[in-house]
Tab-separated table of C-alpha atoms in Angstrom:
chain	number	residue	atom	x	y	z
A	1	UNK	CA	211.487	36.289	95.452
A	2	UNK	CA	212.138	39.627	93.698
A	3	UNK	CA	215.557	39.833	94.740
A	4	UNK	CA	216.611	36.135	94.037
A	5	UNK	CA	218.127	37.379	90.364
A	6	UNK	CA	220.901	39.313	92.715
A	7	UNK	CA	221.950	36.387	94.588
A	8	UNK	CA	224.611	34.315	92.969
A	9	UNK	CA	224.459	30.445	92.562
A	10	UNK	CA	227.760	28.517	93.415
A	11	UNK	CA	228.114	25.176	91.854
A	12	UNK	CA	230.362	23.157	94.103
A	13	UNK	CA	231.585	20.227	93.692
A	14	UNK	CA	233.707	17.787	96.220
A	15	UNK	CA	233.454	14.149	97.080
A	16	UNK	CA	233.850	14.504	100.375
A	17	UNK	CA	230.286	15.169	102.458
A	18	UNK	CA	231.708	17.461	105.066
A	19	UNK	CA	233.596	19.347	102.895
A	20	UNK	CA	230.248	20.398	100.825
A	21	UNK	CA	228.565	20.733	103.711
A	22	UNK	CA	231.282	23.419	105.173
A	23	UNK	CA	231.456	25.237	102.144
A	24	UNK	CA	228.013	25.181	101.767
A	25	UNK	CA	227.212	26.621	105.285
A	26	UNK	CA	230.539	29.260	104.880
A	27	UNK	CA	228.649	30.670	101.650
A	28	UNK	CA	225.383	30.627	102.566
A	29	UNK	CA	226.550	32.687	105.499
A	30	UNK	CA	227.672	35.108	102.922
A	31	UNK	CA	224.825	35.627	101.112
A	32	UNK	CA	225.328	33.131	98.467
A	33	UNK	CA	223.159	30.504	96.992
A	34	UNK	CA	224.495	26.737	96.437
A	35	UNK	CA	224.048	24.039	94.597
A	36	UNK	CA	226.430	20.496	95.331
A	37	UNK	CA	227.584	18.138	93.266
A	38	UNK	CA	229.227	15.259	94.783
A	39	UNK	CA	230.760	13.959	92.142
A	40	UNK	CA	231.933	14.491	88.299
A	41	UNK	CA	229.091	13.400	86.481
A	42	UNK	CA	226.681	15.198	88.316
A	43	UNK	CA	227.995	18.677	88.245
A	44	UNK	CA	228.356	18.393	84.563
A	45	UNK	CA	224.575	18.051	84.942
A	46	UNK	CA	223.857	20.829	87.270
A	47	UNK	CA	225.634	22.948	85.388
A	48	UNK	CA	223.848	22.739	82.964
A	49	UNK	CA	220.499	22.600	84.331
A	50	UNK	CA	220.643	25.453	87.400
A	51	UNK	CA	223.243	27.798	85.470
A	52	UNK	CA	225.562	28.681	88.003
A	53	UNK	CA	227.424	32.150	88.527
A	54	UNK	CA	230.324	30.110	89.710
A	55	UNK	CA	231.887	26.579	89.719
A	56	UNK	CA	234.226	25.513	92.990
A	57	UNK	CA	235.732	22.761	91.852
A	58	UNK	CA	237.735	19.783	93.802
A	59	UNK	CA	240.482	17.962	91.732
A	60	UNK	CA	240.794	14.881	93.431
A	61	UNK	CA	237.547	12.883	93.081
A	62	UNK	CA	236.989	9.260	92.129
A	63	UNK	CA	234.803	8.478	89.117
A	64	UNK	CA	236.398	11.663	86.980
A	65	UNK	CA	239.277	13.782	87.909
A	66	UNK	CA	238.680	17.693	88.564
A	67	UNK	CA	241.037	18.860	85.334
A	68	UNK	CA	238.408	16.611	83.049
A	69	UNK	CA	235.152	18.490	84.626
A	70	UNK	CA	237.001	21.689	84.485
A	71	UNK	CA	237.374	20.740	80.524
A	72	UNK	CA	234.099	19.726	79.700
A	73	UNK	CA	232.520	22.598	81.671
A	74	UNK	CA	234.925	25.075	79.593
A	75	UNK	CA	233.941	23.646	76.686
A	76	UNK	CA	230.365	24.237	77.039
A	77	UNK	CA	230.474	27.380	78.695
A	78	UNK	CA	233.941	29.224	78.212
A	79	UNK	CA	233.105	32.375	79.939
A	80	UNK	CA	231.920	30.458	83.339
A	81	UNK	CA	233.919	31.225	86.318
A	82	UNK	CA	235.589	28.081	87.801
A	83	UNK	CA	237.802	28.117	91.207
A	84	UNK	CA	239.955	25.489	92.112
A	85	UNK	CA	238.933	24.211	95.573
A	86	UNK	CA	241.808	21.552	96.361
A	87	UNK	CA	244.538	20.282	98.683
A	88	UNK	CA	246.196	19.737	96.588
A	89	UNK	CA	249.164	22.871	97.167
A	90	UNK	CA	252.030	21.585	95.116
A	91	UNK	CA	253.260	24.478	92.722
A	92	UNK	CA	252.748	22.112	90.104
A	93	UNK	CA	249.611	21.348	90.155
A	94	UNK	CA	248.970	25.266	90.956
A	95	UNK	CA	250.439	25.791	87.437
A	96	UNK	CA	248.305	23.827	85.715
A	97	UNK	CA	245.159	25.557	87.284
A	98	UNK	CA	245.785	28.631	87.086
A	99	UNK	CA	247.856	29.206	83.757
A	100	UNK	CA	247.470	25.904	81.933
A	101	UNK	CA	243.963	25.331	82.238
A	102	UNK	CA	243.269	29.413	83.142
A	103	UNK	CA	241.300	28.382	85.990
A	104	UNK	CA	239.898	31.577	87.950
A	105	UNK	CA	241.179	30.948	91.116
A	106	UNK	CA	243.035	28.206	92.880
A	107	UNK	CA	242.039	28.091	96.734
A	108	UNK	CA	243.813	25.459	99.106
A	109	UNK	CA	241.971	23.462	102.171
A	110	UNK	CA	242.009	24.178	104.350
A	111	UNK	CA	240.772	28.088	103.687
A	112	UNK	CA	239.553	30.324	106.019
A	113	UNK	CA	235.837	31.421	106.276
A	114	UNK	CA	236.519	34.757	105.049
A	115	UNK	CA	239.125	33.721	102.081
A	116	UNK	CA	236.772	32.040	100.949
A	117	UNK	CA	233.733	34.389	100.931
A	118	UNK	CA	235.765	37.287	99.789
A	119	UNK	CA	237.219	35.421	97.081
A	120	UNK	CA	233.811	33.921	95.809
A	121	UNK	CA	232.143	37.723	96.109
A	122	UNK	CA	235.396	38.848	93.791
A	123	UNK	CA	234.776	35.917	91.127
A	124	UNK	CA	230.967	36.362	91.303
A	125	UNK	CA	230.989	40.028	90.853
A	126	UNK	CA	233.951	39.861	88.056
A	127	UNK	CA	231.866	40.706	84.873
A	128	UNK	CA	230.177	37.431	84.435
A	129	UNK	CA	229.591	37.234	81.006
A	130	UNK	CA	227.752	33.997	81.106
């Protein structure tokens, strides 16, 4: 595909299957490719190997917390844009996304179809410097 260098990739990662799934179907609806990662370990691996444009990324997951994948992704690529995707809502934990860890975003679930497409297409078109 010609054209495949304007679509942006969006790495997201969630435990849950129908969670993925939804965001996967809400962004593909907007134009977007993605890539899932059910779990820690593996989207430190797909970052890496598919080079995303974007990183939604749940907090609470089993084998390795959000904060610790948001860490280890910064660390290897600083300039990569990484959204919070949680339910977690508590102002607390909002804090520490956005201007502890200086995550991009911080989006709450449930979102709506076009929150979430409109605030992908803001991050994604934000001067990635990647």
């Amino acid at each position: 595909m010609n054209n495949s260098a304007s679509i942006k990739k969006v790495l997201v990662v969630d435990d849950e299957p129908d969670t993925l799934e939804l965001v996967k179907l809400v962004l593909e609806s907007g134009g977007f490719e993605t890539v899932l990662a059910a779990n820690g370990m593996e989207a430190l691996d797909k970052v890496g190997k598919t080079r995303p444009d974007l990183v939604l990324l749940d907090i609470m997951m089993p084998d390795m917390d959000g904060w610790d994948v948001f860490r280890k992704i910064k660390e290897k690529y600083p300039t990569l844009p990484i959204a919070i995707l949680t339910a977690k809502a508590q102002n607390i934990d909002k804090l520490l996304g956005l201007h502890v860890l200086k995550a991009d975003d911080y989006i709450t679930k449930p979102f709506g179809k076009n929150e979430l497409i409109s605030k992908v297409k803001k991050l994604t078109s934000a001067g990635n410097k990647k």
